[in-house]
Amino acid sequence: MPTLTFDKKDLLNLIGRKIRDEELSHAISYLGTDLKRIEKDDIVVEIFPNRTDLLTIEGFARAIKAFLGIKTGIIDYKVNKSKEKIIIENNVKRVRPFIAGAIIRNIKVTDKIIKSLMQVQEKIHKTYGRNRRKVAIGIHDLKEIKFPLKYKAVHPTKISFIPLNETEEMNLEEILKKHPKGKDYAWILEDKEKYPILLDKDNQVVSFPPIINSSRTQVTEKTTDIFIEVTGEDENAVNKTLNILSTSLAMRGGKIYTIKVGKDETPNLKPTKMRFSTKYASEILGIELNEKKVKKLLKRMNLDYSNKKAIIPAYRTDILHPFDIVEDIAIAYGYDKIEGELPDISTIGEEDKEEKFSRKIIEMLIGFGLLETNTNNITNESEEKKAGFKGDLIQIKNSVTIGYTSLRKHILPSLMKVLSDNKHYDYPQNLFEINTVFYEDNDEETKVREEKDLGIVLCGKEEDFTKIKRIIDAIMRSINLNYQIEEHASETFIPGRAASIIINGEEIGFFGEVNPQVIENFQLDMPLVGAEIRISRLFKILNNKNK
């Protein structure tokens, strides 16, 4: 979770009331954030990645004010219309398709505000923005910009400008090779023939998204009017991010002005509505709720309720389903006030047969001296590629961190990452895990099929093909199944040193000596052998045999 440091005096000024440390600590903890510490001048908190609106000190103050009952409900942010435009050229839609913008006037920019803006940019980029691929933010001094702006794609060597924190002009290609930010984020544009650029009326560069702004438009303490631009690959995320920043600066006294972007006006700060049943919330939480109580509780979370609909502010990125509204009701009500109770169920529970089968294998592997692990079911494509696996993973539509964007298809990459994180321990390190993997399947209601896989890794100086095969042999003997092996070819293993596990003509797994390139990808220093077996499929084969 992102950790933020807020200026304590500034936070209290934004809240508009003196609050004792004990009361502030209670409110922060019960709001659903993790308070690390309150110091004399600073407050350090960890924010859950889904609450992007709390990454700004202004948004955090807004939430505290509502939770404490100082100012509750939906806040009406006045939005003024301007005549300014951003013209989007068609060629940029294939590169980085979405842009939104806003103007904030009459704001007194201080050193605290500049530091706050830098912090929130960094945190949004790393979390909600997926390391700038999904969303990237540019904040500029408006007086240096002439409208209308043009958002287009250009050849990397055709345009030059002085990027932020530099003194010499560079073209876009040079920025990706020489500028620190260019080198950090060049991967986002690595497969693009043209790069996105934002130009003003005089063809002066405003920004090179998602990489760097022009030094010419840098915000300073002399700035009074700000231009915000947000670009990305997800239109909803781009607009929500702009809403967060616009409302945050409005809380500093700034006046919000729209910009016409293509056919739309941004920012759009009109609240949205979601049909919501008080009965649904009562059943989930186990407490009696009526419309009056739900309205009061939601107002403490800066939401509202009317005509059987929840009213959601434009800056909330996390409310996607009625269950998310139930979560806000629970926070406002107080989790500590909800009493637990045993469910009234008359049936007798029984352990799932596949679980019993898995447990038998687990006990056997522990007997071999292997250590059981339990890793995340979500991953990202780079981890799978590092392990030599190819093929599209199932993407998580609204993931909030760059490290967890997909559902995994294999266990081995997760085990290799565990080894990579534990190189400081003695070898050999022999691990296994039985856990869930995911496949696309149109026959399933969710279009996703879940299965269990077994992954095994043996890492040490003396680990080889023979040792991993002995473990496979022992597993098959223990369940009384015969299997054959055939040569297995993949980038994960050394050619000629890997085998497929075949039962009744079907491949149900593979094992072998891991390719040195994969070992290097995970920065390991020892030979590595691994295996992966489709446990769900193995269980079905065994069941059919015993019928």
PDB file of C-alpha atoms in Angstrom, residues 248-514:
ATOM      1  CA  SER A 248      -8.355  18.822  -4.383  1.00  0.00           C
ATOM      2  CA  LEU A 249      -7.168  22.178  -5.744  1.00  0.00           C
ATOM      3  CA  ALA A 250     -10.683  23.596  -5.386  1.00  0.00           C
ATOM      4  CA  MET A 251     -10.373  22.860  -1.651  1.00  0.00           C
ATOM      5  CA  ARG A 252      -7.345  25.182  -1.736  1.00  0.00           C
ATOM      6  CA  GLY A 253      -9.536  27.996  -3.004  1.00  0.00           C
ATOM      7  CA  GLY A 254      -8.975  27.442  -6.703  1.00  0.00           C
ATOM      8  CA  LYS A 255     -11.778  27.960  -9.226  1.00  0.00           C
ATOM      9  CA  ILE A 256     -12.381  25.091 -11.642  1.00  0.00           C
ATOM     10  CA  TYR A 257     -12.800  25.792 -15.369  1.00  0.00           C
ATOM     11  CA  THR A 258     -13.625  23.201 -18.004  1.00  0.00           C
ATOM     12  CA  ILE A 259     -11.781  22.532 -21.231  1.00  0.00           C
ATOM     13  CA  LYS A 260     -13.424  21.177 -24.357  1.00  0.00           C
ATOM     14  CA  VAL A 261     -11.592  17.947 -25.196  1.00  0.00           C
ATOM     15  CA  GLY A 262     -12.744  16.643 -28.552  1.00  0.00           C
ATOM     16  CA  LYS A 263     -16.539  16.610 -28.175  1.00  0.00           C
ATOM     17  CA  ASP A 264     -16.526  16.457 -24.358  1.00  0.00           C
ATOM     18  CA  GLU A 265     -16.174  18.979 -21.543  1.00  0.00           C
ATOM     19  CA  THR A 266     -13.763  18.033 -18.776  1.00  0.00           C
ATOM     20  CA  PRO A 267     -13.805  17.792 -15.837  1.00  0.00           C
ATOM     21  CA  ASN A 268     -17.315  16.441 -15.351  1.00  0.00           C
ATOM     22  CA  LEU A 269     -17.981  16.586 -11.617  1.00  0.00           C
ATOM     23  CA  LYS A 270     -21.624  15.528 -11.664  1.00  0.00           C
ATOM     24  CA  PRO A 271     -22.258  12.718  -9.147  1.00  0.00           C
ATOM     25  CA  THR A 272     -23.410   9.346 -10.469  1.00  0.00           C
ATOM     26  CA  LYS A 273     -26.222   7.195  -9.116  1.00  0.00           C
ATOM     27  CA  MET A 274     -26.377   3.481  -8.389  1.00  0.00           C
ATOM     28  CA  ARG A 275     -29.509   1.540  -7.478  1.00  0.00           C
ATOM     29  CA  PHE A 276     -29.081   0.266  -3.944  1.00  0.00           C
ATOM     30  CA  SER A 277     -31.251  -1.775  -1.597  1.00  0.00           C
ATOM     31  CA  THR A 278     -31.212  -1.182   2.157  1.00  0.00           C
ATOM     32  CA  LYS A 279     -32.354  -4.809   2.564  1.00  0.00           C
ATOM     33  CA  TYR A 280     -29.233  -5.971   0.680  1.00  0.00           C
ATOM     34  CA  ALA A 281     -27.005  -4.030   3.092  1.00  0.00           C
ATOM     35  CA  SER A 282     -28.913  -5.326   6.134  1.00  0.00           C
ATOM     36  CA  GLU A 283     -28.546  -8.947   5.032  1.00  0.00           C
ATOM     37  CA  ILE A 284     -24.817  -8.658   4.406  1.00  0.00           C
ATOM     38  CA  LEU A 285     -23.970  -6.734   7.583  1.00  0.00           C
ATOM     39  CA  GLY A 286     -26.489  -8.437   9.861  1.00  0.00           C
ATOM     40  CA  ILE A 287     -27.842  -5.126  11.203  1.00  0.00           C
ATOM     41  CA  GLU A 288     -31.228  -3.440  10.840  1.00  0.00           C
ATOM     42  CA  LEU A 289     -30.995  -0.598   8.322  1.00  0.00           C
ATOM     43  CA  ASN A 290     -33.651   1.698   6.920  1.00  0.00           C
ATOM     44  CA  GLU A 291     -33.395   4.458   4.317  1.00  0.00           C
ATOM     45  CA  LYS A 292     -32.957   7.196   6.921  1.00  0.00           C
ATOM     46  CA  LYS A 293     -30.085   5.373   8.618  1.00  0.00           C
ATOM     47  CA  VAL A 294     -28.411   4.471   5.303  1.00  0.00           C
ATOM     48  CA  LYS A 295     -28.587   8.112   4.200  1.00  0.00           C
ATOM     49  CA  LYS A 296     -27.013   9.294   7.460  1.00  0.00           C
ATOM     50  CA  LEU A 297     -24.212   6.717   7.282  1.00  0.00           C
ATOM     51  CA  LEU A 298     -23.411   7.373   3.618  1.00  0.00           C
ATOM     52  CA  LYS A 299     -23.239  11.112   4.257  1.00  0.00           C
ATOM     53  CA  ARG A 300     -20.389  10.363   6.689  1.00  0.00           C
ATOM     54  CA  MET A 301     -18.529   8.872   3.697  1.00  0.00           C
ATOM     55  CA  ASN A 302     -19.200  11.920   1.434  1.00  0.00           C
ATOM     56  CA  LEU A 303     -21.949   9.974  -0.370  1.00  0.00           C
ATOM     57  CA  ASP A 304     -25.734  10.415  -0.269  1.00  0.00           C
ATOM     58  CA  TYR A 305     -28.904   8.345  -0.707  1.00  0.00           C
ATOM     59  CA  SER A 306     -32.229   9.206  -2.338  1.00  0.00           C
ATOM     60  CA  ASN A 307     -35.078   7.316  -4.044  1.00  0.00           C
ATOM     61  CA  LYS A 308     -33.445   3.929  -3.511  1.00  0.00           C
ATOM     62  CA  LYS A 309     -30.221   5.094  -5.172  1.00  0.00           C
ATOM     63  CA  ALA A 310     -26.799   5.804  -3.742  1.00  0.00           C
ATOM     64  CA  ILE A 311     -25.313   9.086  -4.969  1.00  0.00           C
ATOM     65  CA  ILE A 312     -21.583   8.808  -5.625  1.00  0.00           C
ATOM     66  CA  PRO A 313     -19.139  11.745  -6.002  1.00  0.00           C
ATOM     67  CA  ALA A 314     -17.225  12.041  -9.272  1.00  0.00           C
ATOM     68  CA  TYR A 315     -13.825  11.533  -7.644  1.00  0.00           C
ATOM     69  CA  ARG A 316     -14.504   8.070  -6.163  1.00  0.00           C
ATOM     70  CA  THR A 317     -12.705   5.446  -8.264  1.00  0.00           C
ATOM     71  CA  ASP A 318     -13.504   2.467  -6.052  1.00  0.00           C
ATOM     72  CA  ILE A 319     -17.301   2.167  -6.149  1.00  0.00           C
ATOM     73  CA  LEU A 320     -18.073  -0.318  -8.900  1.00  0.00           C
ATOM     74  CA  HIS A 321     -20.755  -2.504  -7.283  1.00  0.00           C
ATOM     75  CA  PRO A 322     -23.421  -2.196  -4.547  1.00  0.00           C
ATOM     76  CA  PHE A 323     -21.129  -4.226  -2.295  1.00  0.00           C
ATOM     77  CA  ASP A 324     -18.673  -1.290  -2.315  1.00  0.00           C
ATOM     78  CA  ILE A 325     -21.457   0.892  -0.919  1.00  0.00           C
ATOM     79  CA  VAL A 326     -22.100  -1.704   1.791  1.00  0.00           C
ATOM     80  CA  GLU A 327     -18.420  -1.429   2.723  1.00  0.00           C
ATOM     81  CA  ASP A 328     -18.764   2.355   3.177  1.00  0.00           C
ATOM     82  CA  ILE A 329     -21.865   1.822   5.335  1.00  0.00           C
ATOM     83  CA  ALA A 330     -19.915  -0.657   7.486  1.00  0.00           C
ATOM     84  CA  ILE A 331     -17.040   1.826   7.919  1.00  0.00           C
ATOM     85  CA  ALA A 332     -19.403   4.644   8.914  1.00  0.00           C
ATOM     86  CA  TYR A 333     -21.396   2.355  11.250  1.00  0.00           C
ATOM     87  CA  GLY A 334     -18.214   0.949  12.806  1.00  0.00           C
ATOM     88  CA  TYR A 335     -16.950  -2.594  12.285  1.00  0.00           C
ATOM     89  CA  ASP A 336     -16.458  -2.878  16.042  1.00  0.00           C
ATOM     90  CA  LYS A 337     -20.188  -2.385  16.582  1.00  0.00           C
ATOM     91  CA  ILE A 338     -21.217  -5.265  14.301  1.00  0.00           C
ATOM     92  CA  GLU A 339     -21.682  -8.380  16.422  1.00  0.00           C
ATOM     93  CA  GLY A 340     -20.704 -11.744  14.987  1.00  0.00           C
ATOM     94  CA  GLU A 341     -23.120 -14.646  15.046  1.00  0.00           C
ATOM     95  CA  LEU A 342     -23.083 -18.285  14.023  1.00  0.00           C
ATOM     96  CA  PRO A 343     -25.098 -19.013  10.861  1.00  0.00           C
ATOM     97  CA  ASP A 344     -28.311 -20.981  11.321  1.00  0.00           C
ATOM     98  CA  ILE A 345     -27.470 -23.930   9.053  1.00  0.00           C
ATOM     99  CA  SER A 346     -28.876 -27.407   9.593  1.00  0.00           C
ATOM    100  CA  THR A 347     -26.605 -29.283   7.181  1.00  0.00           C
ATOM    101  CA  ILE A 348     -23.482 -31.203   8.185  1.00  0.00           C
ATOM    102  CA  GLY A 349     -20.235 -30.100   6.590  1.00  0.00           C
ATOM    103  CA  GLU A 350     -17.904 -32.512   4.818  1.00  0.00           C
ATOM    104  CA  GLU A 351     -14.409 -31.966   3.497  1.00  0.00           C
ATOM    105  CA  ASP A 352     -14.263 -31.669  -0.283  1.00  0.00           C
ATOM    106  CA  LYS A 353     -12.831 -34.835  -1.878  1.00  0.00           C
ATOM    107  CA  GLU A 354     -10.407 -32.907  -4.058  1.00  0.00           C
ATOM    108  CA  GLU A 355      -9.184 -31.089  -0.925  1.00  0.00           C
ATOM    109  CA  LYS A 356      -8.563 -34.458   0.768  1.00  0.00           C
ATOM    110  CA  PHE A 357      -6.637 -35.605  -2.325  1.00  0.00           C
ATOM    111  CA  SER A 358      -4.562 -32.403  -2.298  1.00  0.00           C
ATOM    112  CA  ARG A 359      -3.876 -32.763   1.422  1.00  0.00           C
ATOM    113  CA  LYS A 360      -2.535 -36.276   0.891  1.00  0.00           C
ATOM    114  CA  ILE A 361      -0.005 -34.955  -1.648  1.00  0.00           C
ATOM    115  CA  ILE A 362       0.861 -32.018   0.635  1.00  0.00           C
ATOM    116  CA  GLU A 363       1.648 -34.375   3.542  1.00  0.00           C
ATOM    117  CA  MET A 364       3.817 -36.529   1.288  1.00  0.00           C
ATOM    118  CA  LEU A 365       5.829 -33.559  -0.035  1.00  0.00           C
ATOM    119  CA  ILE A 366       6.359 -32.247   3.497  1.00  0.00           C
ATOM    120  CA  GLY A 367       7.659 -35.729   4.318  1.00  0.00           C
ATOM    121  CA  PHE A 368      10.225 -35.289   1.524  1.00  0.00           C
ATOM    122  CA  GLY A 369      11.507 -32.170   3.316  1.00  0.00           C
ATOM    123  CA  LEU A 370       9.889 -29.621   1.016  1.00  0.00           C
ATOM    124  CA  LEU A 371       8.525 -26.370   2.456  1.00  0.00           C
ATOM    125  CA  GLU A 372       4.947 -25.410   1.583  1.00  0.00           C
ATOM    126  CA  THR A 373       4.250 -21.855   0.370  1.00  0.00           C
ATOM    127  CA  ASN A 374       1.077 -19.872  -0.276  1.00  0.00           C
ATOM    128  CA  THR A 375       1.468 -17.098  -2.855  1.00  0.00           C
ATOM    129  CA  ASN A 376      -0.901 -14.658  -4.568  1.00  0.00           C
ATOM    130  CA  ASN A 377      -3.291 -15.844  -7.256  1.00  0.00           C
ATOM    131  CA  ILE A 378      -2.845 -12.531  -9.044  1.00  0.00           C
ATOM    132  CA  THR A 379       0.331 -11.619 -10.855  1.00  0.00           C
ATOM    133  CA  ASN A 380       1.458  -9.714 -13.954  1.00  0.00           C
ATOM    134  CA  GLU A 381       2.563 -10.763 -17.413  1.00  0.00           C
ATOM    135  CA  SER A 382       6.199  -9.879 -16.823  1.00  0.00           C
ATOM    136  CA  GLU A 383       6.520 -12.524 -14.086  1.00  0.00           C
ATOM    137  CA  GLU A 384       5.169 -15.225 -16.409  1.00  0.00           C
ATOM    138  CA  LYS A 385       7.490 -14.091 -19.216  1.00  0.00           C
ATOM    139  CA  LYS A 386      10.489 -14.096 -16.878  1.00  0.00           C
ATOM    140  CA  ALA A 387       9.725 -17.763 -16.179  1.00  0.00           C
ATOM    141  CA  GLY A 388       9.602 -18.546 -19.894  1.00  0.00           C
ATOM    142  CA  PHE A 389       5.836 -18.923 -20.225  1.00  0.00           C
ATOM    143  CA  LYS A 390       3.857 -17.364 -23.051  1.00  0.00           C
ATOM    144  CA  GLY A 391       0.176 -16.794 -23.715  1.00  0.00           C
ATOM    145  CA  ASP A 392      -2.313 -14.146 -22.706  1.00  0.00           C
ATOM    146  CA  LEU A 393      -3.305 -13.991 -19.060  1.00  0.00           C
ATOM    147  CA  ILE A 394      -6.777 -12.996 -17.895  1.00  0.00           C
ATOM    148  CA  GLN A 395      -6.553  -9.280 -17.157  1.00  0.00           C
ATOM    149  CA  ILE A 396      -8.061  -7.687 -14.057  1.00  0.00           C
ATOM    150  CA  LYS A 397     -10.162  -4.825 -15.352  1.00  0.00           C
ATOM    151  CA  ASN A 398      -9.772  -2.478 -12.399  1.00  0.00           C
ATOM    152  CA  SER A 399      -6.460  -3.495 -10.871  1.00  0.00           C
ATOM    153  CA  VAL A 400      -4.925  -0.817  -8.691  1.00  0.00           C
ATOM    154  CA  THR A 401      -1.244  -1.739  -8.732  1.00  0.00           C
ATOM    155  CA  ILE A 402       1.178  -2.459 -11.552  1.00  0.00           C
ATOM    156  CA  GLY A 403       2.386  -5.652  -9.831  1.00  0.00           C
ATOM    157  CA  TYR A 404      -1.015  -7.346  -9.807  1.00  0.00           C
ATOM    158  CA  THR A 405      -2.828  -6.968 -13.111  1.00  0.00           C
ATOM    159  CA  SER A 406      -3.647 -10.549 -14.149  1.00  0.00           C
ATOM    160  CA  LEU A 407      -4.816 -13.958 -12.966  1.00  0.00           C
ATOM    161  CA  ARG A 408      -2.025 -16.514 -13.109  1.00  0.00           C
ATOM    162  CA  LYS A 409      -1.883 -19.620 -15.303  1.00  0.00           C
ATOM    163  CA  HIS A 410       1.117 -21.217 -13.594  1.00  0.00           C
ATOM    164  CA  ILE A 411       2.463 -21.718 -10.072  1.00  0.00           C
ATOM    165  CA  LEU A 412       6.152 -21.919 -11.018  1.00  0.00           C
ATOM    166  CA  PRO A 413       6.712 -18.148 -11.564  1.00  0.00           C
ATOM    167  CA  SER A 414       5.370 -17.464  -8.057  1.00  0.00           C
ATOM    168  CA  LEU A 415       7.722 -20.041  -6.540  1.00  0.00           C
ATOM    169  CA  MET A 416      10.667 -18.612  -8.473  1.00  0.00           C
ATOM    170  CA  LYS A 417       9.856 -15.165  -7.088  1.00  0.00           C
ATOM    171  CA  VAL A 418       9.833 -16.612  -3.551  1.00  0.00           C
ATOM    172  CA  LEU A 419      13.310 -18.029  -4.206  1.00  0.00           C
ATOM    173  CA  SER A 420      14.448 -14.674  -5.593  1.00  0.00           C
ATOM    174  CA  ASP A 421      13.241 -12.896  -2.431  1.00  0.00           C
ATOM    175  CA  ASN A 422      15.023 -15.376  -0.133  1.00  0.00           C
ATOM    176  CA  LYS A 423      18.502 -15.647  -1.601  1.00  0.00           C
ATOM    177  CA  HIS A 424      20.009 -14.662   1.765  1.00  0.00           C
ATOM    178  CA  TYR A 425      18.959 -18.009   3.294  1.00  0.00           C
ATOM    179  CA  ASP A 426      20.993 -21.214   3.095  1.00  0.00           C
ATOM    180  CA  TYR A 427      20.603 -23.702   0.245  1.00  0.00           C
ATOM    181  CA  PRO A 428      19.134 -26.033  -0.793  1.00  0.00           C
ATOM    182  CA  GLN A 429      15.727 -24.336  -0.853  1.00  0.00           C
ATOM    183  CA  ASN A 430      13.020 -26.787  -1.860  1.00  0.00           C
ATOM    184  CA  LEU A 431       9.463 -25.442  -2.110  1.00  0.00           C
ATOM    185  CA  PHE A 432       6.033 -26.523  -3.282  1.00  0.00           C
ATOM    186  CA  GLU A 433       2.542 -25.101  -3.511  1.00  0.00           C
ATOM    187  CA  ILE A 434      -0.911 -26.379  -4.438  1.00  0.00           C
ATOM    188  CA  ASN A 435      -3.065 -23.439  -5.434  1.00  0.00           C
ATOM    189  CA  THR A 436      -5.462 -21.989  -7.990  1.00  0.00           C
ATOM    190  CA  VAL A 437      -4.726 -21.152 -11.623  1.00  0.00           C
ATOM    191  CA  PHE A 438      -7.132 -19.566 -14.097  1.00  0.00           C
ATOM    192  CA  TYR A 439      -8.115 -20.147 -17.734  1.00  0.00           C
ATOM    193  CA  GLU A 440     -10.533 -18.421 -20.087  1.00  0.00           C
ATOM    194  CA  ASP A 441     -13.617 -20.618 -20.603  1.00  0.00           C
ATOM    195  CA  ASN A 442     -16.772 -19.373 -22.321  1.00  0.00           C
ATOM    196  CA  ASP A 443     -18.755 -22.288 -20.879  1.00  0.00           C
ATOM    197  CA  GLU A 444     -18.358 -20.865 -17.370  1.00  0.00           C
ATOM    198  CA  GLU A 445     -20.758 -18.204 -16.088  1.00  0.00           C
ATOM    199  CA  THR A 446     -17.827 -15.919 -15.256  1.00  0.00           C
ATOM    200  CA  LYS A 447     -15.972 -16.889 -18.478  1.00  0.00           C
ATOM    201  CA  VAL A 448     -13.142 -18.027 -16.194  1.00  0.00           C
ATOM    202  CA  ARG A 449     -12.352 -21.607 -15.158  1.00  0.00           C
ATOM    203  CA  GLU A 450     -10.482 -22.248 -11.918  1.00  0.00           C
ATOM    204  CA  GLU A 451      -8.270 -25.291 -11.440  1.00  0.00           C
ATOM    205  CA  LYS A 452      -5.667 -26.421  -8.945  1.00  0.00           C
ATOM    206  CA  ASP A 453      -2.032 -26.869  -9.889  1.00  0.00           C
ATOM    207  CA  LEU A 454       0.921 -28.249  -7.981  1.00  0.00           C
ATOM    208  CA  GLY A 455       4.209 -26.409  -8.396  1.00  0.00           C
ATOM    209  CA  ILE A 456       7.561 -27.698  -7.127  1.00  0.00           C
ATOM    210  CA  VAL A 457      11.024 -26.085  -7.180  1.00  0.00           C
ATOM    211  CA  LEU A 458      14.309 -27.539  -5.963  1.00  0.00           C
ATOM    212  CA  CYS A 459      17.121 -24.971  -5.806  1.00  0.00           C
ATOM    213  CA  GLY A 460      20.694 -25.871  -4.808  1.00  0.00           C
ATOM    214  CA  LYS A 461      24.091 -26.977  -6.058  1.00  0.00           C
ATOM    215  CA  GLU A 462      23.152 -30.643  -6.485  1.00  0.00           C
ATOM    216  CA  GLU A 463      19.574 -30.355  -7.820  1.00  0.00           C
ATOM    217  CA  ASP A 464      19.051 -31.992 -11.223  1.00  0.00           C
ATOM    218  CA  PHE A 465      16.578 -33.816 -13.487  1.00  0.00           C
ATOM    219  CA  THR A 466      16.940 -37.102 -11.596  1.00  0.00           C
ATOM    220  CA  LYS A 467      15.935 -35.578  -8.244  1.00  0.00           C
ATOM    221  CA  ILE A 468      12.772 -33.934  -9.524  1.00  0.00           C
ATOM    222  CA  LYS A 469      11.812 -37.115 -11.405  1.00  0.00           C
ATOM    223  CA  ARG A 470      12.106 -39.133  -8.166  1.00  0.00           C
ATOM    224  CA  ILE A 471       9.505 -36.846  -6.570  1.00  0.00           C
ATOM    225  CA  ILE A 472       7.164 -37.212  -9.567  1.00  0.00           C
ATOM    226  CA  ASP A 473       7.589 -41.005  -9.416  1.00  0.00           C
ATOM    227  CA  ALA A 474       6.756 -41.012  -5.707  1.00  0.00           C
ATOM    228  CA  ILE A 475       3.599 -38.951  -6.221  1.00  0.00           C
ATOM    229  CA  MET A 476       2.346 -41.282  -8.944  1.00  0.00           C
ATOM    230  CA  ARG A 477       3.139 -44.420  -6.919  1.00  0.00           C
ATOM    231  CA  SER A 478       1.281 -43.027  -3.903  1.00  0.00           C
ATOM    232  CA  ILE A 479      -1.945 -42.658  -5.931  1.00  0.00           C
ATOM    233  CA  ASN A 480      -1.351 -45.847  -7.946  1.00  0.00           C
ATOM    234  CA  LEU A 481      -1.238 -44.226 -11.388  1.00  0.00           C
ATOM    235  CA  ASN A 482       1.089 -45.128 -14.251  1.00  0.00           C
ATOM    236  CA  TYR A 483       2.479 -42.360 -16.405  1.00  0.00           C
ATOM    237  CA  GLN A 484       4.768 -41.956 -19.383  1.00  0.00           C
ATOM    238  CA  ILE A 485       7.175 -39.159 -20.205  1.00  0.00           C
ATOM    239  CA  GLU A 486       7.853 -37.422 -23.485  1.00  0.00           C
ATOM    240  CA  GLU A 487      10.336 -34.696 -24.297  1.00  0.00           C
ATOM    241  CA  HIS A 488       8.989 -31.293 -23.291  1.00  0.00           C
ATOM    242  CA  ALA A 489      10.063 -28.191 -25.211  1.00  0.00           C
ATOM    243  CA  SER A 490       9.627 -24.724 -23.717  1.00  0.00           C
ATOM    244  CA  GLU A 491      11.700 -21.633 -22.884  1.00  0.00           C
ATOM    245  CA  THR A 492      11.349 -22.464 -19.180  1.00  0.00           C
ATOM    246  CA  PHE A 493      13.603 -25.534 -19.335  1.00  0.00           C
ATOM    247  CA  ILE A 494      16.940 -26.568 -20.846  1.00  0.00           C
ATOM    248  CA  PRO A 495      16.352 -28.321 -24.207  1.00  0.00           C
ATOM    249  CA  GLY A 496      16.587 -32.075 -23.765  1.00  0.00           C
ATOM    250  CA  ARG A 497      16.427 -31.795 -19.974  1.00  0.00           C
ATOM    251  CA  ALA A 498      12.643 -31.546 -19.535  1.00  0.00           C
ATOM    252  CA  ALA A 499       9.747 -34.004 -19.803  1.00  0.00           C
ATOM    253  CA  SER A 500       5.968 -33.925 -20.177  1.00  0.00           C
ATOM    254  CA  ILE A 501       3.898 -36.091 -17.818  1.00  0.00           C
ATOM    255  CA  ILE A 502       1.469 -38.155 -19.928  1.00  0.00           C
ATOM    256  CA  ILE A 503      -1.489 -40.154 -18.595  1.00  0.00           C
ATOM    257  CA  ASN A 504      -3.956 -41.804 -21.014  1.00  0.00           C
ATOM    258  CA  GLY A 505      -2.438 -39.798 -23.848  1.00  0.00           C
ATOM    259  CA  GLU A 506      -3.016 -36.462 -22.083  1.00  0.00           C
ATOM    260  CA  GLU A 507      -0.320 -34.075 -20.809  1.00  0.00           C
ATOM    261  CA  ILE A 508      -1.142 -33.294 -17.191  1.00  0.00           C
ATOM    262  CA  GLY A 509       2.156 -31.641 -16.256  1.00  0.00           C
ATOM    263  CA  PHE A 510       5.875 -31.215 -16.928  1.00  0.00           C
ATOM    264  CA  PHE A 511       9.196 -31.105 -15.092  1.00  0.00           C
ATOM    265  CA  GLY A 512      12.871 -30.509 -15.791  1.00  0.00           C
ATOM    266  CA  GLU A 513      16.024 -28.457 -15.316  1.00  0.00           C
ATOM    267  CA  VAL A 514      15.290 -24.739 -15.567  1.00  0.00           C
TER     268      VAL A 514
END
